Amino acid sequence: MNAKACATSDRARNWESIDWNKALSDVKKLQMRIVKAQKEGKYNKVNSLQYLLTNSFYAKALAVKRVTENQGKKTPGVDGELWLTSEAKFKAISRMKRRGYKPMPLKRIYIPKSNGKKRPLSIPTMLDRAMQTLYKFSLEPIAETVADPNSYGFRPKRRTQDAIEQCFTSLNKGKSPKWVLEGDIKGCFDNISHRWMMNNIPMDKEILRKWLKSGYIETQKLFPTEKGSPQGSPISPVISNMVLDGLEIVLKERFSKKKVNGKYHFPKVNFIRYADDFIVTGESRELLEYEVKPLIKEFLRVRGLELSEEKTFITHLHDGFDFLGVNIRMYDGKLLTKPSKKNYEAIIKKIRNIIKDNPSMKQELLIRKLNPIIRGWVNFQKFNVSAKAFEKLDYEIWQSLWSWCKRRHPKKGRRWVAKKYFHTIGNRTWSFSVPTRDKMENGEDFFIRLIYATNTDIKRFTKIKAAANAFDQEWEDYFVEREEKLMRNEIKGRRIISKLWNDQKGHCTHCNGKITLETDFRIYQFGLDNKVKQLVHPDCYEKLKTQKNEKELAL
C-alpha cells in the first residue's frame, strides 16, 4: 500500500503534473467499494478501505485542491498559514499524516444572522481543513448509504428544490395530510453530544476525538470544546447529517398503517429534512402535538439536542408555511409553492443596495454585477409559481435603475436618459443594456443587457429518486443522465453558453473534466480582441487568467 502511494508521488513531481482526472477516478472507485462493503455488512472491510483512502496520495492531493480552491482559500486559521502557491500545495500533501497529527484550536468569529443575532463560525487551519476533507472522503459514502431517504441538505447531488418538490408530492393530493409540524433544532451544530458521536460515527476514533476536543481561540484566549461539531469545518455537515439520520425511519415504524376495526388507518406522517430544518406532516394537530413531537424530542435528547420551541410550529395547509425560501399553501383546494415574502424581500433589498451603492459605476459593470444575482434567484424560484413575483421583481429593479440613471444626469431630460441607457431588443422596448463593438451574425449590434426574470420559463422540478446514492455504482448511469438533463435545462436560452457546452461535449477545455451544475463554469476569452471563447471550470478559469496575465507582463 505504501509502495503504491510512493509510486504515485514519484509520477507527480510537482503540483502541475498531478493527473486530476485519475485522482478523481481512483478516489471514486474506493468510495464505491466502501458503499458495496457497507451494504453487504462487511464492516471490517469498510474500515480497511477507509484506511486505504485516507492514506492515498491522490485522495490527499484532492483534499488539498478542495481547500485551496473554495471561497475560504484566503481565510487563515490561528496559525495564519495559507497555501497560495503550487509549491505550498504540493508540500502540504506530504504533511497529511495520521501519526503525530495534532489539530490546532479553531479560530472563532461571529457572522450576523437575519434575526439580528450572531452565529459562531469556527475556522480550522489549512492543514486541519485538508485533513477533515480527506476523512470526509472516507465517511461520506457510508453517510449516504445509511442516510434518511428524504434528507436533502449537505448531500452530494441533492438540492434545495428536491426537498421542496418532496413537500409538494407529500401534500398535493386530495387525501394528503393537511397539518404540518415545522421543526427547528436549537443550536444544532453547537450542542451535539460528543459521547454520541464517538460511539456512533464510523470513522477513525482517535482522529475524531482530536477534532472534537481541539478547542477554539476567541479574544486571544483558549476555550475548551465540550460539545458540538463546529460550523466552518469541512466534515461537520456530514457528521451532523449522520447525527439526525434515523429520525425518518423511527417515525415510519411508529406511524405505519394500522388495522382498526377491520379497516386500515393511515396516520399520513411524512418526513422531509434539509440540514437541521425539517417538516413532519400529519392527519391532525393532535397527532403532531401529542404523538409525533414527543417522539422527536426523545430522539434528539439522546443526541444532546432539543427542539426550539419558539421556532417550532404546527400549521394547517390553508394558512401555509415557509420552508427553504418558499411558501407552501393550499388555495381553494389546490397546493401552490410560491417565493416566500421574506425570500423576495431579501433579494430585492440586495439588488437595491448594489444599485444605490454604485452611483458612478459604468453601466456595463453594473449589469455584470447584477446579472449573476438575478439569475441565481430566478433559477432557484423558476420551479415554483413565480410569474407574479418575477413581474414584480422586474418592475422594482426598473424603478431602482431609472432612479440611478436620473441621478447621474440631473440636467438631462427623461427622453435623453431613456435613449442612453435603455434599448429595444426583441420585443422588449425598455431593456437596460449597452451596445458593444461586436456585431451579431445578421449585422445588428450586440448588447450586454440586464437579465429579466419574466424571460425565464417556469416549470416543475424533477426530484431526485429518494434511494439514489451518489457513491453507489448501481446509480452511476442514473446520475450521468440526470446531471446532463439538469445542465441542459439550466443553459437553455443562454445562446453562447449552450453552444460552447455542446461544441465541447460538456467538457472543460483546460482539464477535460465534466462541466456540470455542481462544478459550475465560466467563459474564458482570449485571442485577438478576446473573440475566442471557451467554457471552463471556475478554478481552471483562474489558472488561465493568471497565465494570460503573466504572458502579457513578460511581453
XYZ file of N, CA and C in Angstrom, residues 245-436:
576
model
N -29.802 11.416 11.058
C -30.326 10.293 10.274
C -30.917 9.231 11.196
N -32.006 8.647 10.759
C -32.695 7.643 11.551
C -34.038 8.124 12.062
N -34.216 9.469 12.097
C -35.486 10.017 12.577
C -36.640 9.654 11.650
N -36.395 9.686 10.350
C -37.453 9.328 9.393
C -37.879 7.876 9.575
N -36.908 6.986 9.800
C -37.208 5.563 9.982
C -37.994 5.341 11.273
N -37.599 6.049 12.346
C -38.314 5.949 13.634
C -39.776 6.350 13.464
N -40.015 7.442 12.738
C -41.384 7.920 12.515
C -42.183 6.939 11.664
N -41.542 6.378 10.636
C -42.242 5.430 9.760
C -42.643 4.169 10.520
N -41.738 3.684 11.367
C -42.037 2.466 12.140
C -43.153 2.698 13.153
N -43.146 3.880 13.756
C -44.148 4.184 14.781
C -45.508 4.499 14.168
N -45.511 5.143 12.993
C -46.778 5.602 12.410
C -47.074 4.946 11.059
N -46.790 3.671 10.963
C -47.134 2.939 9.743
C -48.635 2.649 9.756
N -49.167 2.179 8.634
C -50.614 1.929 8.551
C -51.010 0.819 9.526
N -52.171 0.987 10.142
C -52.654 0.019 11.126
C -54.102 -0.374 10.832
N -54.437 -1.560 11.250
C -55.804 -2.035 11.035
C -56.630 -1.745 12.288
N -57.646 -0.888 12.124
C -58.510 -0.521 13.246
C -59.953 -0.862 12.874
N -60.588 -1.746 13.684
C -61.981 -2.179 13.429
C -62.161 -2.719 12.005
N -61.160 -3.491 11.574
C -61.243 -4.119 10.258
C -60.877 -3.225 9.096
N -60.555 -1.947 9.373
C -60.183 -1.021 8.310
C -58.765 -0.496 8.544
N -58.065 -0.252 7.428
C -56.706 0.278 7.539
C -56.742 1.769 7.848
N -55.885 2.170 8.763
C -55.794 3.573 9.175
C -54.407 4.113 8.807
N -54.380 5.251 8.116
C -53.124 5.860 7.691
C -52.906 7.178 8.454
N -51.910 7.255 9.315
C -51.655 8.497 10.056
C -51.148 9.638 9.159
N -50.698 9.277 7.931
C -50.224 10.272 6.948
C -49.026 11.068 7.457
N -48.114 10.367 8.127
C -46.906 11.021 8.651
C -45.792 10.899 7.615
N -45.377 12.055 7.087
C -44.250 12.119 6.146
C -43.176 13.031 6.742
N -41.929 12.748 6.410
C -40.799 13.494 6.982
C -39.916 14.011 5.847
N -39.609 15.301 5.875
C -38.689 15.910 4.893
C -37.717 16.801 5.658
N -36.424 16.582 5.463
C -35.413 17.348 6.200
C -34.391 17.974 5.259
N -34.006 19.204 5.579
C -32.898 19.859 4.889
C -31.963 20.405 5.970
N -30.805 19.744 6.168
C -29.879 20.078 7.259
C -30.626 19.938 8.591
N -30.727 21.026 9.380
C -31.413 20.914 10.668
C -32.830 21.481 10.635
N -33.316 21.836 9.451
C -34.705 22.267 9.284
C -35.521 21.097 8.722
N -36.689 20.872 9.293
C -37.486 19.746 8.791
C -38.969 20.015 8.988
N -39.775 19.263 8.244
C -41.223 19.283 8.442
C -41.711 17.842 8.600
N -42.786 17.695 9.357
C -43.459 16.398 9.502
C -44.935 16.636 9.249
N -45.530 15.862 8.367
C -46.952 16.010 8.071
C -47.765 15.046 8.934
N -49.037 15.374 9.116
C -49.911 14.502 9.908
C -51.372 14.774 9.610
N -52.237 13.830 9.986
C -53.662 13.962 9.691
C -54.378 14.923 10.638
N -53.737 15.256 11.791
C -54.377 16.168 12.731
C -53.343 16.894 13.578
N -53.760 18.014 14.152
C -52.890 18.772 15.056
C -52.544 17.922 16.288
N -53.548 17.183 16.792
C -53.346 16.380 17.996
C -52.282 15.301 17.779
N -52.316 14.671 16.598
C -51.321 13.638 16.285
C -49.913 14.226 16.332
N -49.732 15.393 15.715
C -48.414 16.019 15.659
C -47.969 16.528 17.034
N -48.907 17.094 17.789
C -48.570 17.704 19.076
C -48.283 16.667 20.159
N -49.116 15.624 20.241
C -49.046 14.718 21.384
C -48.385 13.363 21.083
N -48.165 13.054 19.812
C -47.516 11.776 19.487
C -46.201 11.965 18.723
N -46.251 12.780 17.657
C -45.045 12.970 16.837
C -43.994 13.801 17.568
N -44.418 14.921 18.117
C -43.474 15.848 18.762
C -42.708 15.202 19.922
N -43.372 14.476 20.836
C -42.628 13.815 21.917
C -41.605 12.799 21.403
N -41.960 12.101 20.321
C -41.046 11.111 19.745
C -39.788 11.795 19.196
N -39.984 12.944 18.537
C -38.850 13.710 18.004
C -37.973 14.216 19.140
N -38.611 14.719 20.190
C -37.855 15.238 21.348
C -36.981 14.164 21.974
N -37.506 12.959 22.101
C -36.739 11.861 22.685
C -35.577 11.460 21.779
N -35.826 11.416 20.474
C -34.776 11.094 19.503
C -33.628 12.100 19.617
N -33.968 13.369 19.720
C -32.956 14.426 19.801
C -32.250 14.428 21.155
N -32.993 14.155 22.223
C -32.423 14.198 23.580
C -31.227 13.264 23.724
N -31.337 12.077 23.155
C -30.250 11.093 23.217
C -28.979 11.649 22.572
N -29.143 12.533 21.615
C -28.007 13.103 20.873
C -27.566 14.455 21.427
N -28.141 14.848 22.545
C -27.776 16.108 23.180
C -28.464 17.318 22.590
N -29.539 17.077 21.833
C -30.220 18.167 21.127
C -31.646 18.356 21.625
N -32.238 19.501 21.290
C -33.631 19.770 21.643
C -34.281 20.668 20.607
N -35.597 20.564 20.513
C -36.360 21.414 19.603
C -36.377 22.848 20.119
N -36.336 23.787 19.190
C -36.513 25.190 19.545
C -38.009 25.471 19.605
N -38.529 25.675 20.819
C -39.971 25.884 20.987
C -40.457 27.142 20.278
N -39.613 28.170 20.237
C -40.029 29.435 19.616
C -40.038 29.369 18.090
N -39.364 28.370 17.514
C -39.329 28.250 16.055
C -40.027 26.997 15.541
N -40.633 26.226 16.420
C -41.342 25.008 16.019
C -42.847 25.273 16.071
N -43.506 25.106 14.914
C -44.936 25.421 14.814
C -45.705 24.252 14.207
N -46.995 24.213 14.507
C -47.907 23.272 13.847
C -48.915 24.113 13.066
N -48.955 23.907 11.751
C -49.709 24.792 10.859
C -50.644 23.993 9.965
N -51.804 24.586 9.669
C -52.712 23.982 8.690
C -52.338 24.489 7.297
N -52.520 23.624 6.306
C -52.124 23.974 4.930
C -52.868 25.192 4.392
N -54.073 25.453 4.882
C -54.822 26.623 4.407
C -54.165 27.925 4.860
N -53.413 27.853 5.955
C -52.657 29.017 6.425
C -51.280 29.092 5.754
N -50.776 27.946 5.351
C -49.484 27.906 4.667
C -48.299 28.029 5.604
N -47.119 27.666 5.091
C -45.888 27.774 5.876
C -44.708 28.028 4.942
N -43.665 28.626 5.490
C -42.448 28.899 4.730
C -41.424 27.796 4.987
N -40.779 27.345 3.914
C -39.755 26.303 4.034
C -38.735 26.502 2.925
N -37.495 26.783 3.296
C -36.391 26.922 2.342
C -36.647 28.008 1.294
N -37.156 29.142 1.731
C -37.358 30.268 0.818
C -38.617 30.195 -0.009
N -39.488 29.228 0.295
C -40.733 29.028 -0.473
C -41.918 28.988 0.479
N -43.025 29.577 0.067
C -44.270 29.485 0.833
C -45.129 28.386 0.234
N -45.506 27.423 1.056
C -46.310 26.278 0.605
C -47.687 26.414 1.241
N -48.718 26.513 0.390
C -50.050 26.808 0.912
C -51.130 26.252 -0.009
N -52.265 25.914 0.590
C -53.413 25.419 -0.156
C -54.337 26.584 -0.510
N -54.610 26.756 -1.816
C -55.516 27.806 -2.300
C -56.712 27.147 -2.970
N -57.893 27.252 -2.351
C -59.119 26.679 -2.911
C -58.933 25.230 -3.331
N -58.305 24.465 -2.455
C -58.130 23.042 -2.712
C -56.946 22.700 -3.588
N -56.166 23.687 -3.996
C -55.008 23.442 -4.847
C -53.741 23.899 -4.139
N -52.750 23.013 -4.034
C -51.492 23.337 -3.351
C -50.555 24.079 -4.302
N -50.034 25.217 -3.839
C -49.100 26.012 -4.636
C -47.833 26.303 -3.829
N -46.711 26.304 -4.513
C -45.447 26.728 -3.902
C -45.030 28.026 -4.564
N -44.886 29.081 -3.752
C -44.536 30.406 -4.258
C -43.313 30.937 -3.517
N -42.594 31.905 -4.111
C -41.493 32.533 -3.370
C -42.034 33.146 -2.081
N -41.366 32.880 -0.971
C -41.831 33.443 0.295
C -41.581 34.949 0.314
N -42.385 35.649 1.103
C -42.266 37.101 1.215
C -40.880 37.488 1.717
N -40.392 36.752 2.699
C -39.077 37.040 3.279
C -37.960 36.841 2.257
N -38.077 35.783 1.460
C -37.077 35.485 0.446
C -37.075 36.546 -0.650
N -38.267 36.993 -1.057
C -38.363 38.035 -2.081
C -37.788 39.355 -1.572
N -38.153 39.719 -0.359
C -37.674 40.984 0.203
C -36.154 41.000 0.345
N -35.571 39.843 0.630
C -34.113 39.757 0.781
C -33.410 40.020 -0.550
N -33.937 39.447 -1.647
C -33.261 39.614 -2.942
C -33.439 41.026 -3.484
N -34.624 41.620 -3.325
C -34.821 42.970 -3.856
C -34.020 43.985 -3.040
N -33.884 43.746 -1.736
C -33.072 44.629 -0.896
C -31.606 44.571 -1.320
N -31.123 43.372 -1.594
C -29.737 43.193 -2.020
C -29.467 43.924 -3.339
N -30.394 43.791 -4.292
C -30.242 44.436 -5.601
C -30.299 45.955 -5.465
N -31.250 46.448 -4.689
C -31.366 47.904 -4.487
C -30.098 48.480 -3.862
N -29.540 47.769 -2.900
C -28.329 48.257 -2.233
C -27.146 48.331 -3.190
N -27.045 47.337 -4.081
C -25.949 47.352 -5.068
C -26.092 48.550 -5.995
N -27.311 48.782 -6.472
C -27.558 49.913 -7.378
C -27.290 51.239 -6.664
N -27.773 51.344 -5.439
C -27.619 52.581 -4.668
C -26.166 52.850 -4.294
N -25.422 51.788 -3.978
C -24.034 51.947 -3.516
C -23.036 52.149 -4.651
N -23.498 52.068 -5.903
C -22.587 52.232 -7.048
C -23.117 53.294 -8.019
N -23.227 54.545 -7.577
C -23.822 55.592 -8.419
C -22.984 55.974 -9.633
N -21.674 55.759 -9.551
C -20.803 56.176 -10.663
C -20.227 54.999 -11.452
N -20.693 53.808 -11.174
C -20.186 52.625 -11.875
C -20.633 52.637 -13.341
N -19.753 52.157 -14.226
C -20.121 52.053 -15.633
C -21.327 51.132 -15.789
N -22.173 51.431 -16.749
C -23.385 50.644 -16.947
C -23.059 49.165 -17.192
N -22.057 48.906 -18.017
C -21.695 47.521 -18.326
C -21.286 46.759 -17.068
N -20.491 47.406 -16.202
C -20.042 46.746 -14.974
C -21.205 46.498 -14.020
N -22.146 47.450 -13.965
C -23.313 47.276 -13.115
C -24.156 46.098 -13.595
N -24.319 45.978 -14.904
C -25.073 44.852 -15.472
C -24.394 43.533 -15.113
N -23.066 43.497 -15.271
C -22.312 42.271 -14.968
C -22.370 41.932 -13.479
N -22.518 42.925 -12.635
C -22.608 42.705 -11.190
C -23.998 42.197 -10.788
N -25.027 42.738 -11.448
C -26.402 42.364 -11.103
C -26.841 41.028 -11.706
N -26.385 40.732 -12.916
C -26.887 39.546 -13.620
C -26.733 38.227 -12.857
N -25.544 37.927 -12.280
C -25.426 36.654 -11.544
C -26.377 36.561 -10.357
N -26.642 37.704 -9.702
C -27.531 37.717 -8.543
C -28.972 37.469 -8.978
N -29.388 38.161 -10.033
C -30.749 37.968 -10.554
C -30.923 36.542 -11.069
N -29.944 36.090 -11.846
C -30.030 34.744 -12.427
C -30.097 33.682 -11.331
N -29.275 33.832 -10.291
C -29.259 32.849 -9.203
C -30.615 32.736 -8.528
N -31.242 33.882 -8.224
C -32.544 33.852 -7.551
C -33.630 33.310 -8.470
N -33.613 33.750 -9.717
C -34.626 33.301 -10.684
C -34.511 31.794 -10.919
N -33.285 31.288 -11.051
C -33.098 29.858 -11.275
C -33.555 29.034 -10.071
N -33.448 29.626 -8.885
C -33.912 28.939 -7.682
C -35.435 28.895 -7.632
N -36.099 29.988 -8.042
C -37.550 30.104 -7.912
C -38.317 29.714 -9.168
N -37.640 29.380 -10.249
C -38.348 29.120 -11.508
C -39.146 27.818 -11.503
N -38.956 27.004 -10.466
C -39.696 25.742 -10.378
C -40.981 25.898 -9.565
N -41.235 27.126 -9.084
C -42.423 27.392 -8.283
C -43.397 28.285 -9.058
N -44.527 28.611 -8.447
C -45.500 29.503 -9.084
C -44.990 30.930 -8.853
N -44.139 31.379 -9.774
C -43.372 32.611 -9.538
C -43.631 33.723 -10.547
N -44.613 33.558 -11.431
C -44.829 34.541 -12.503
C -45.055 35.947 -11.942
N -45.929 36.077 -10.940
C -46.212 37.402 -10.375
C -44.995 37.969 -9.653
N -44.272 37.112 -8.961
C -43.064 37.553 -8.263
C -42.009 38.029 -9.256
N -41.897 37.339 -10.397
C -40.935 37.747 -11.430
C -41.313 39.102 -12.022
N -42.616 39.299 -12.267
C -43.076 40.595 -12.801
C -42.778 41.725 -11.808
N -43.037 41.457 -10.544
C -42.792 42.457 -9.507
C -41.300 42.769 -9.389
N -40.483 41.727 -9.458
C -39.027 41.922 -9.371
C -38.523 42.787 -10.515
N -38.942 42.474 -11.748
C -38.518 43.261 -12.914
C -38.917 44.726 -12.764
N -40.143 44.958 -12.300
C -40.633 46.331 -12.159
C -39.844 47.095 -11.093
N -39.601 46.464 -9.947
C -38.898 47.143 -8.866
C -37.424 47.378 -9.212
N -36.828 46.471 -9.976
C -35.451 46.694 -10.440
C -35.433 47.862 -11.427
N -36.428 47.891 -12.320
C -36.511 49.004 -13.280
C -36.629 50.338 -12.545
N -37.444 50.408 -11.517
C -37.591 51.642 -10.748
C -36.257 52.086 -10.146
N -35.520 51.142 -9.589
C -34.224 51.461 -8.979
C -33.217 51.927 -10.029
N -33.220 51.257 -11.190
C -32.288 51.626 -12.259
C -32.646 52.983 -12.870
N -33.933 53.253 -12.997
C -34.373 54.545 -13.543
C -33.928 55.679 -12.618
N -34.045 55.491 -11.325
C -33.565 56.490 -10.358
C -32.048 56.642 -10.456
N -31.351 55.510 -10.638
C -29.881 55.514 -10.789
C -29.482 56.328 -12.018
N -30.193 56.130 -13.121
C -29.891 56.853 -14.370
C -30.142 58.353 -14.216
N -31.266 58.718 -13.617
C -31.620 60.139 -13.485
C -30.660 60.874 -12.554
N -30.194 60.164 -11.499
C -29.241 60.808 -10.579
C -27.912 61.123 -11.264
N -27.566 60.318 -12.250
C -26.290 60.530 -12.965
C -26.353 61.732 -13.906
N -27.565 62.053 -14.364
C -27.720 63.158 -15.339
C -28.875 64.068 -14.902
N -28.693 64.810 -13.805
C -29.791 65.631 -13.276
C -30.253 66.745 -14.220
N -29.404 67.131 -15.183
C -29.755 68.242 -16.075
C -30.289 67.777 -17.429
N -30.370 66.458 -17.596
C -30.851 65.911 -18.859
C -32.331 65.519 -18.741
N -33.018 65.549 -19.871
C -34.430 65.180 -19.895
C -34.620 63.675 -19.864
N -35.852 63.272 -19.586
C -36.171 61.845 -19.471
C -35.918 61.094 -20.775
N -36.245 61.717 -21.909
C -36.062 61.042 -23.203
C -34.585 60.773 -23.470
N -33.760 61.753 -23.146
C -32.312 61.599 -23.372
C -31.769 60.462 -22.506
N -32.196 60.431 -21.233
C -31.747 59.382 -20.299
C -32.206 58.008 -20.787
N -33.459 57.921 -21.197
C -34.006 56.648 -21.674
C -33.254 56.153 -22.911
N -32.944 57.052 -23.832
C -32.251 56.677 -25.072
C -30.837 56.187 -24.798
N -30.190 56.786 -23.772
C -28.804 56.429 -23.467
C -28.701 55.061 -22.790
N -29.602 54.751 -21.879
C -29.451 53.560 -21.040
C -30.381 52.405 -21.404
N -31.434 52.679 -22.142
C -32.403 51.625 -22.459
C -32.546 51.491 -23.972
N -32.646 50.238 -24.441
C -32.744 49.981 -25.880
C -33.826 48.943 -26.155
N -34.270 48.909 -27.393
C -35.241 47.905 -27.810
C -34.503 46.672 -28.302
N -34.712 45.570 -27.635
C -34.083 44.294 -28.015
C -35.185 43.253 -28.091
N -35.427 42.755 -29.293
C -36.529 41.820 -29.490
C -37.856 42.506 -29.224
N -38.656 41.925 -28.357
C -39.964 42.509 -28.026
C -39.923 43.435 -26.824
N -38.756 43.563 -26.214
C -38.641 44.390 -25.011
C -38.131 45.775 -25.377
N -38.952 46.788 -25.136
C -38.583 48.159 -25.530
C -37.727 48.878 -24.486
N -37.837 48.464 -23.231
C -37.071 49.115 -22.172
C -36.047 48.140 -21.597
N -35.086 47.749 -22.426
C -34.057 46.818 -21.973
C -32.828 47.602 -21.508
N -32.486 47.465 -20.228
C -31.312 48.143 -19.664
C -30.080 47.461 -20.248
N -29.412 48.144 -21.184
C -28.365 47.477 -21.960
C -27.367 48.488 -22.508
N -26.224 47.963 -22.946
C -25.186 48.803 -23.531
C -24.631 48.086 -24.768
N -24.549 48.777 -25.919
C -24.029 48.130 -27.129
C -22.521 47.917 -27.037
N -22.035 46.871 -27.682
C -20.594 46.580 -27.706
C -20.072 46.775 -29.129
